Amino acid sequence: MFSLYADPRQRRAEMRDILMTAQTLGLEQKYEFVYRAIQEIDEANHGNALDFEGFVTELTKKIGNPFTDEGREAHFTLLDRHGKGELDLTDLRYINEQLHYGFDEQHLVDLLHAIAGFEADSIPMHKFCRYMASRVAKRRTEQTRAASQ
């Protein structure tokens, strides 16, 4: 998508053009997370054009990187669309719908309890980040074992 809008001489694209196309395609309703991230990049850059590397860097900052504390906090901030500082079952339903995970209600309740604790109503940022860090560590251990066999 980026290359469709990049000026061939400068290799930079206007974020407004990308946003208008995303809006025309209905991205703001279908994939609000992605649309909101692109919109925030445009606002942070005051409407200035970005090269591809700058775009990917900014998008990664917005979406987050599960391998760092800062990245996990960015994940949480993106998911916490109302800025409550916690994710509740309503947020998990919305995330499930937006990302097309297909989890049923019981799976979402179980996930909330696995992260925040039994009978918890919401997931605070620190528990979300701790859970994500443990999942990354588990995956690294599994990859290391698989590589050594």
CSV table of N, CA and C in Angstrom, one decimal, residues 46-136:
chain,number,residue,atom,x,y,z
A,46,HIS,N,2.7,15.6,12.0
A,46,HIS,CA,2.1,16.8,11.6
A,46,HIS,C,1.8,16.8,10.1
A,47,GLY,N,1.4,15.7,9.6
A,47,GLY,CA,1.0,15.6,8.2
A,47,GLY,C,2.1,15.5,7.2
A,48,ASN,N,3.4,15.5,7.7
A,48,ASN,CA,4.5,15.4,6.8
A,48,ASN,C,4.6,14.0,6.2
A,49,ALA,N,5.2,14.0,5.0
A,49,ALA,CA,5.4,12.7,4.3
A,49,ALA,C,6.5,11.9,5.0
A,50,LEU,N,6.4,10.6,4.9
A,50,LEU,CA,7.3,9.7,5.5
A,50,LEU,C,7.9,8.7,4.5
A,51,ASP,N,9.2,8.4,4.6
A,51,ASP,CA,9.7,7.3,3.8
A,51,ASP,C,9.3,6.0,4.4
A,52,PHE,N,9.6,4.9,3.6
A,52,PHE,CA,9.1,3.6,4.1
A,52,PHE,C,9.6,3.2,5.4
A,53,GLU,N,11.0,3.4,5.6
A,53,GLU,CA,11.6,3.0,6.8
A,53,GLU,C,11.0,3.8,8.0
A,54,GLY,N,10.8,5.1,7.8
A,54,GLY,CA,10.2,5.9,8.9
A,54,GLY,C,8.7,5.4,9.2
A,55,PHE,N,8.0,5.0,8.1
A,55,PHE,CA,6.6,4.6,8.3
A,55,PHE,C,6.6,3.3,9.1
A,56,VAL,N,7.5,2.3,8.8
A,56,VAL,CA,7.6,1.0,9.5
A,56,VAL,C,8.0,1.3,10.9
A,57,THR,N,9.0,2.1,11.2
A,57,THR,CA,9.4,2.4,12.5
A,57,THR,C,8.3,3.0,13.4
A,58,GLU,N,7.6,4.0,12.8
A,58,GLU,CA,6.5,4.6,13.5
A,58,GLU,C,5.3,3.6,13.8
A,59,LEU,N,5.0,2.8,12.8
A,59,LEU,CA,4.0,1.8,13.0
A,59,LEU,C,4.4,0.8,14.0
A,60,THR,N,5.6,0.4,14.1
A,60,THR,CA,6.1,-0.6,15.1
A,60,THR,C,6.0,0.0,16.5
A,61,LYS,N,6.3,1.3,16.6
A,61,LYS,CA,6.2,2.0,17.9
A,61,LYS,C,4.7,2.0,18.4
A,62,LYS,N,3.8,2.2,17.4
A,62,LYS,CA,2.4,2.3,17.8
A,62,LYS,C,1.8,0.9,18.1
A,63,ILE,N,2.2,-0.1,17.3
A,63,ILE,CA,1.6,-1.5,17.5
A,63,ILE,C,2.3,-2.2,18.6
A,64,GLY,N,3.6,-1.9,18.8
A,64,GLY,CA,4.3,-2.5,19.9
A,64,GLY,C,5.2,-3.7,19.5
A,65,ASN,N,6.1,-4.0,20.3
A,65,ASN,CA,7.0,-5.2,20.1
A,65,ASN,C,7.0,-6.0,21.3
A,66,PRO,N,6.5,-7.2,21.3
A,66,PRO,CA,6.4,-8.0,22.5
A,66,PRO,C,7.7,-8.4,23.2
A,67,PHE,N,8.8,-8.1,22.6
A,67,PHE,CA,10.1,-8.5,23.1
A,67,PHE,C,10.7,-7.4,24.1
A,68,THR,N,10.1,-6.3,24.2
A,68,THR,CA,10.6,-5.2,25.1
A,68,THR,C,9.5,-4.7,26.0
A,69,ASP,N,9.9,-4.2,27.2
A,69,ASP,CA,8.9,-3.6,28.1
A,69,ASP,C,8.2,-2.5,27.4
A,70,GLU,N,8.9,-1.6,26.7
A,70,GLU,CA,8.3,-0.5,26.0
A,70,GLU,C,7.3,-1.0,25.0
A,71,GLY,N,7.6,-2.0,24.3
A,71,GLY,CA,6.8,-2.6,23.2
A,71,GLY,C,5.5,-3.2,23.8
A,72,ARG,N,5.6,-3.9,25.0
A,72,ARG,CA,4.5,-4.5,25.6
A,72,ARG,C,3.5,-3.4,26.1
A,73,GLU,N,4.1,-2.3,26.6
A,73,GLU,CA,3.3,-1.2,27.1
A,73,GLU,C,2.5,-0.6,25.9
A,74,ALA,N,3.2,-0.5,24.7
A,74,ALA,CA,2.6,0.0,23.5
A,74,ALA,C,1.4,-0.9,23.1
A,75,HIS,N,1.6,-2.2,23.2
A,75,HIS,CA,0.5,-3.1,22.9
A,75,HIS,C,-0.7,-2.8,23.8
A,76,PHE,N,-0.4,-2.7,25.0
A,76,PHE,CA,-1.5,-2.4,26.0
A,76,PHE,C,-2.2,-1.1,25.7
A,77,THR,N,-1.4,-0.1,25.4
A,77,THR,CA,-2.0,1.2,25.1
A,77,THR,C,-2.9,1.2,23.9
A,78,LEU,N,-2.5,0.4,22.9
A,78,LEU,CA,-3.3,0.3,21.7
A,78,LEU,C,-4.6,-0.4,22.0
A,79,LEU,N,-4.5,-1.5,22.8
A,79,LEU,CA,-5.7,-2.2,23.1
A,79,LEU,C,-6.6,-1.5,24.0
A,80,ASP,N,-6.1,-0.7,24.9
A,80,ASP,CA,-6.9,0.1,25.9
A,80,ASP,C,-7.4,1.4,25.2
A,81,ARG,N,-8.3,1.2,24.3
A,81,ARG,CA,-8.7,2.3,23.4
A,81,ARG,C,-9.4,3.4,24.2
A,82,HIS,N,-9.9,3.2,25.4
A,82,HIS,CA,-10.6,4.2,26.2
A,82,HIS,C,-9.7,4.8,27.3
A,83,GLY,N,-8.4,4.3,27.3
A,83,GLY,CA,-7.5,4.9,28.3
A,83,GLY,C,-7.8,4.7,29.7
A,84,LYS,N,-8.4,3.5,30.0
A,84,LYS,CA,-8.9,3.2,31.4
A,84,LYS,C,-7.7,2.7,32.2
A,85,GLY,N,-6.6,2.2,31.6
A,85,GLY,CA,-5.5,1.6,32.3
A,85,GLY,C,-5.8,0.2,32.7
A,86,GLU,N,-6.8,-0.4,32.1
A,86,GLU,CA,-7.1,-1.8,32.3
A,86,GLU,C,-7.9,-2.3,31.1
A,87,LEU,N,-7.9,-3.6,30.9
A,87,LEU,CA,-8.7,-4.3,29.9
A,87,LEU,C,-9.8,-5.2,30.6
A,88,ASP,N,-11.0,-5.0,30.3
A,88,ASP,CA,-12.1,-5.8,30.9
A,88,ASP,C,-12.6,-6.7,29.8
A,89,LEU,N,-13.6,-7.5,30.1
A,89,LEU,CA,-14.2,-8.4,29.2
A,89,LEU,C,-14.8,-7.8,27.9
A,90,THR,N,-15.3,-6.6,28.1
A,90,THR,CA,-15.8,-5.9,26.9
A,90,THR,C,-14.7,-5.5,26.0
A,91,ASP,N,-13.5,-5.1,26.5
A,91,ASP,CA,-12.3,-4.9,25.7
A,91,ASP,C,-11.9,-6.1,25.0
A,92,LEU,N,-11.9,-7.3,25.7
A,92,LEU,CA,-11.4,-8.5,25.1
A,92,LEU,C,-12.4,-9.0,24.0
A,93,ARG,N,-13.6,-8.7,24.2
A,93,ARG,CA,-14.6,-9.1,23.1
A,93,ARG,C,-14.3,-8.2,21.9
A,94,TYR,N,-14.1,-7.0,22.1
A,94,TYR,CA,-13.8,-6.0,21.0
A,94,TYR,C,-12.5,-6.5,20.3
A,95,ILE,N,-11.4,-6.8,21.0
A,95,ILE,CA,-10.2,-7.2,20.4
A,95,ILE,C,-10.4,-8.5,19.6
A,96,ASN,N,-11.1,-9.4,20.2
A,96,ASN,CA,-11.4,-10.7,19.6
A,96,ASN,C,-12.1,-10.4,18.2
A,97,GLU,N,-13.0,-9.5,18.2
A,97,GLU,CA,-13.8,-9.2,17.0
A,97,GLU,C,-12.9,-8.5,16.0
A,98,GLN,N,-12.1,-7.5,16.4
A,98,GLN,CA,-11.3,-6.7,15.5
A,98,GLN,C,-10.2,-7.6,14.9
A,99,LEU,N,-9.6,-8.5,15.7
A,99,LEU,CA,-8.5,-9.3,15.2
A,99,LEU,C,-8.9,-10.7,14.6
A,100,HIS,N,-10.3,-10.9,14.6
A,100,HIS,CA,-10.9,-12.1,14.1
A,100,HIS,C,-10.3,-13.4,14.7
A,101,TYR,N,-10.1,-13.4,16.0
A,101,TYR,CA,-9.6,-14.6,16.7
A,101,TYR,C,-10.6,-15.7,16.7
A,102,GLY,N,-11.9,-15.4,16.8
A,102,GLY,CA,-12.9,-16.4,16.9
A,102,GLY,C,-13.1,-17.1,18.2
A,103,PHE,N,-12.6,-16.5,19.3
A,103,PHE,CA,-12.7,-17.1,20.6
A,103,PHE,C,-14.2,-17.0,21.1
A,104,ASP,N,-14.6,-18.0,21.8
A,104,ASP,CA,-16.0,-17.9,22.4
A,104,ASP,C,-15.9,-17.2,23.7
A,105,GLU,N,-17.0,-16.9,24.3
A,105,GLU,CA,-17.1,-16.1,25.5
A,105,GLU,C,-16.3,-16.8,26.7
A,106,GLN,N,-16.4,-18.1,26.8
A,106,GLN,CA,-15.8,-18.8,27.9
A,106,GLN,C,-14.2,-18.7,27.7
A,107,HIS,N,-13.8,-18.8,26.5
A,107,HIS,CA,-12.3,-18.6,26.3
A,107,HIS,C,-11.8,-17.2,26.7
A,108,LEU,N,-12.6,-16.2,26.4
A,108,LEU,CA,-12.2,-14.9,26.8
A,108,LEU,C,-12.2,-14.7,28.3
A,109,VAL,N,-13.2,-15.3,29.0
A,109,VAL,CA,-13.3,-15.2,30.5
A,109,VAL,C,-12.0,-16.0,31.0
A,110,ASP,N,-11.7,-17.2,30.5
A,110,ASP,CA,-10.6,-17.9,30.9
A,110,ASP,C,-9.3,-17.2,30.7
A,111,LEU,N,-9.2,-16.5,29.6
A,111,LEU,CA,-8.0,-15.7,29.3
A,111,LEU,C,-7.8,-14.5,30.3
A,112,LEU,N,-8.9,-13.8,30.6
A,112,LEU,CA,-8.9,-12.8,31.6
A,112,LEU,C,-8.4,-13.3,32.9
A,113,HIS,N,-9.0,-14.4,33.4
A,113,HIS,CA,-8.6,-15.0,34.6
A,113,HIS,C,-7.1,-15.5,34.6
A,114,ALA,N,-6.7,-16.1,33.5
A,114,ALA,CA,-5.3,-16.5,33.4
A,114,ALA,C,-4.3,-15.4,33.6
A,115,ILE,N,-4.7,-14.2,33.1
A,115,ILE,CA,-3.8,-13.1,33.1
A,115,ILE,C,-3.9,-12.3,34.4
A,116,ALA,N,-5.1,-12.0,34.8
A,116,ALA,CA,-5.4,-11.1,35.9
A,116,ALA,C,-5.6,-11.8,37.3
A,117,GLY,N,-5.9,-13.1,37.2
A,117,GLY,CA,-6.2,-13.9,38.4
A,117,GLY,C,-7.6,-14.3,38.5
A,118,PHE,N,-7.9,-15.3,39.2
A,118,PHE,CA,-9.3,-15.9,39.3
A,118,PHE,C,-10.2,-14.8,39.9
A,119,GLU,N,-11.4,-14.7,39.3
A,119,GLU,CA,-12.5,-13.8,39.6
A,119,GLU,C,-12.1,-12.3,39.4
A,120,ALA,N,-11.0,-12.1,38.7
A,120,ALA,CA,-10.7,-10.7,38.4
A,120,ALA,C,-11.7,-10.2,37.3
A,121,ASP,N,-11.9,-8.9,37.4
A,121,ASP,CA,-12.8,-8.2,36.4
A,121,ASP,C,-12.1,-7.5,35.3
A,122,SER,N,-10.8,-7.3,35.5
A,122,SER,CA,-10.0,-6.6,34.5
A,122,SER,C,-8.5,-6.9,34.6
A,123,ILE,N,-7.8,-6.6,33.5
A,123,ILE,CA,-6.4,-6.8,33.5
A,123,ILE,C,-5.7,-5.5,33.5
A,124,PRO,N,-4.9,-5.2,34.6
A,124,PRO,CA,-4.1,-3.9,34.6
A,124,PRO,C,-2.9,-4.1,33.7
A,125,MET,N,-2.3,-3.0,33.3
A,125,MET,CA,-1.2,-3.0,32.4
A,125,MET,C,0.0,-3.9,32.9
A,126,HIS,N,0.3,-3.8,34.2
A,126,HIS,CA,1.5,-4.5,34.7
A,126,HIS,C,1.3,-6.0,34.6
A,127,LYS,N,0.0,-6.5,34.8
A,127,LYS,CA,-0.2,-7.9,34.6
A,127,LYS,C,-0.2,-8.3,33.2
A,128,PHE,N,-0.7,-7.5,32.3
A,128,PHE,CA,-0.7,-7.7,30.9
A,128,PHE,C,0.7,-7.9,30.4
A,129,CYS,N,1.6,-6.9,30.8
A,129,CYS,CA,3.0,-6.9,30.4
A,129,CYS,C,3.7,-8.1,30.9
A,130,ARG,N,3.4,-8.5,32.2
A,130,ARG,CA,4.1,-9.7,32.8
A,130,ARG,C,3.7,-10.9,32.0
A,131,TYR,N,2.4,-11.0,31.7
A,131,TYR,CA,1.9,-12.2,30.9
A,131,TYR,C,2.5,-12.2,29.5
A,132,MET,N,2.6,-11.1,28.8
A,132,MET,CA,3.2,-11.1,27.5
A,132,MET,C,4.7,-11.5,27.6
A,133,ALA,N,5.4,-11.0,28.6
A,133,ALA,CA,6.8,-11.3,28.8
A,133,ALA,C,7.0,-12.8,29.0
A,134,SER,N,6.1,-13.4,29.8
A,134,SER,CA,6.2,-14.9,30.1
A,134,SER,C,5.9,-15.7,28.8
A,135,ARG,N,5.0,-15.2,28.0
A,135,ARG,CA,4.7,-15.9,26.7
A,135,ARG,C,5.9,-15.8,25.8
A,136,VAL,N,6.5,-14.7,25.7
A,136,VAL,CA,7.7,-14.5,24.9
A,136,VAL,C,8.8,-15.4,25.4
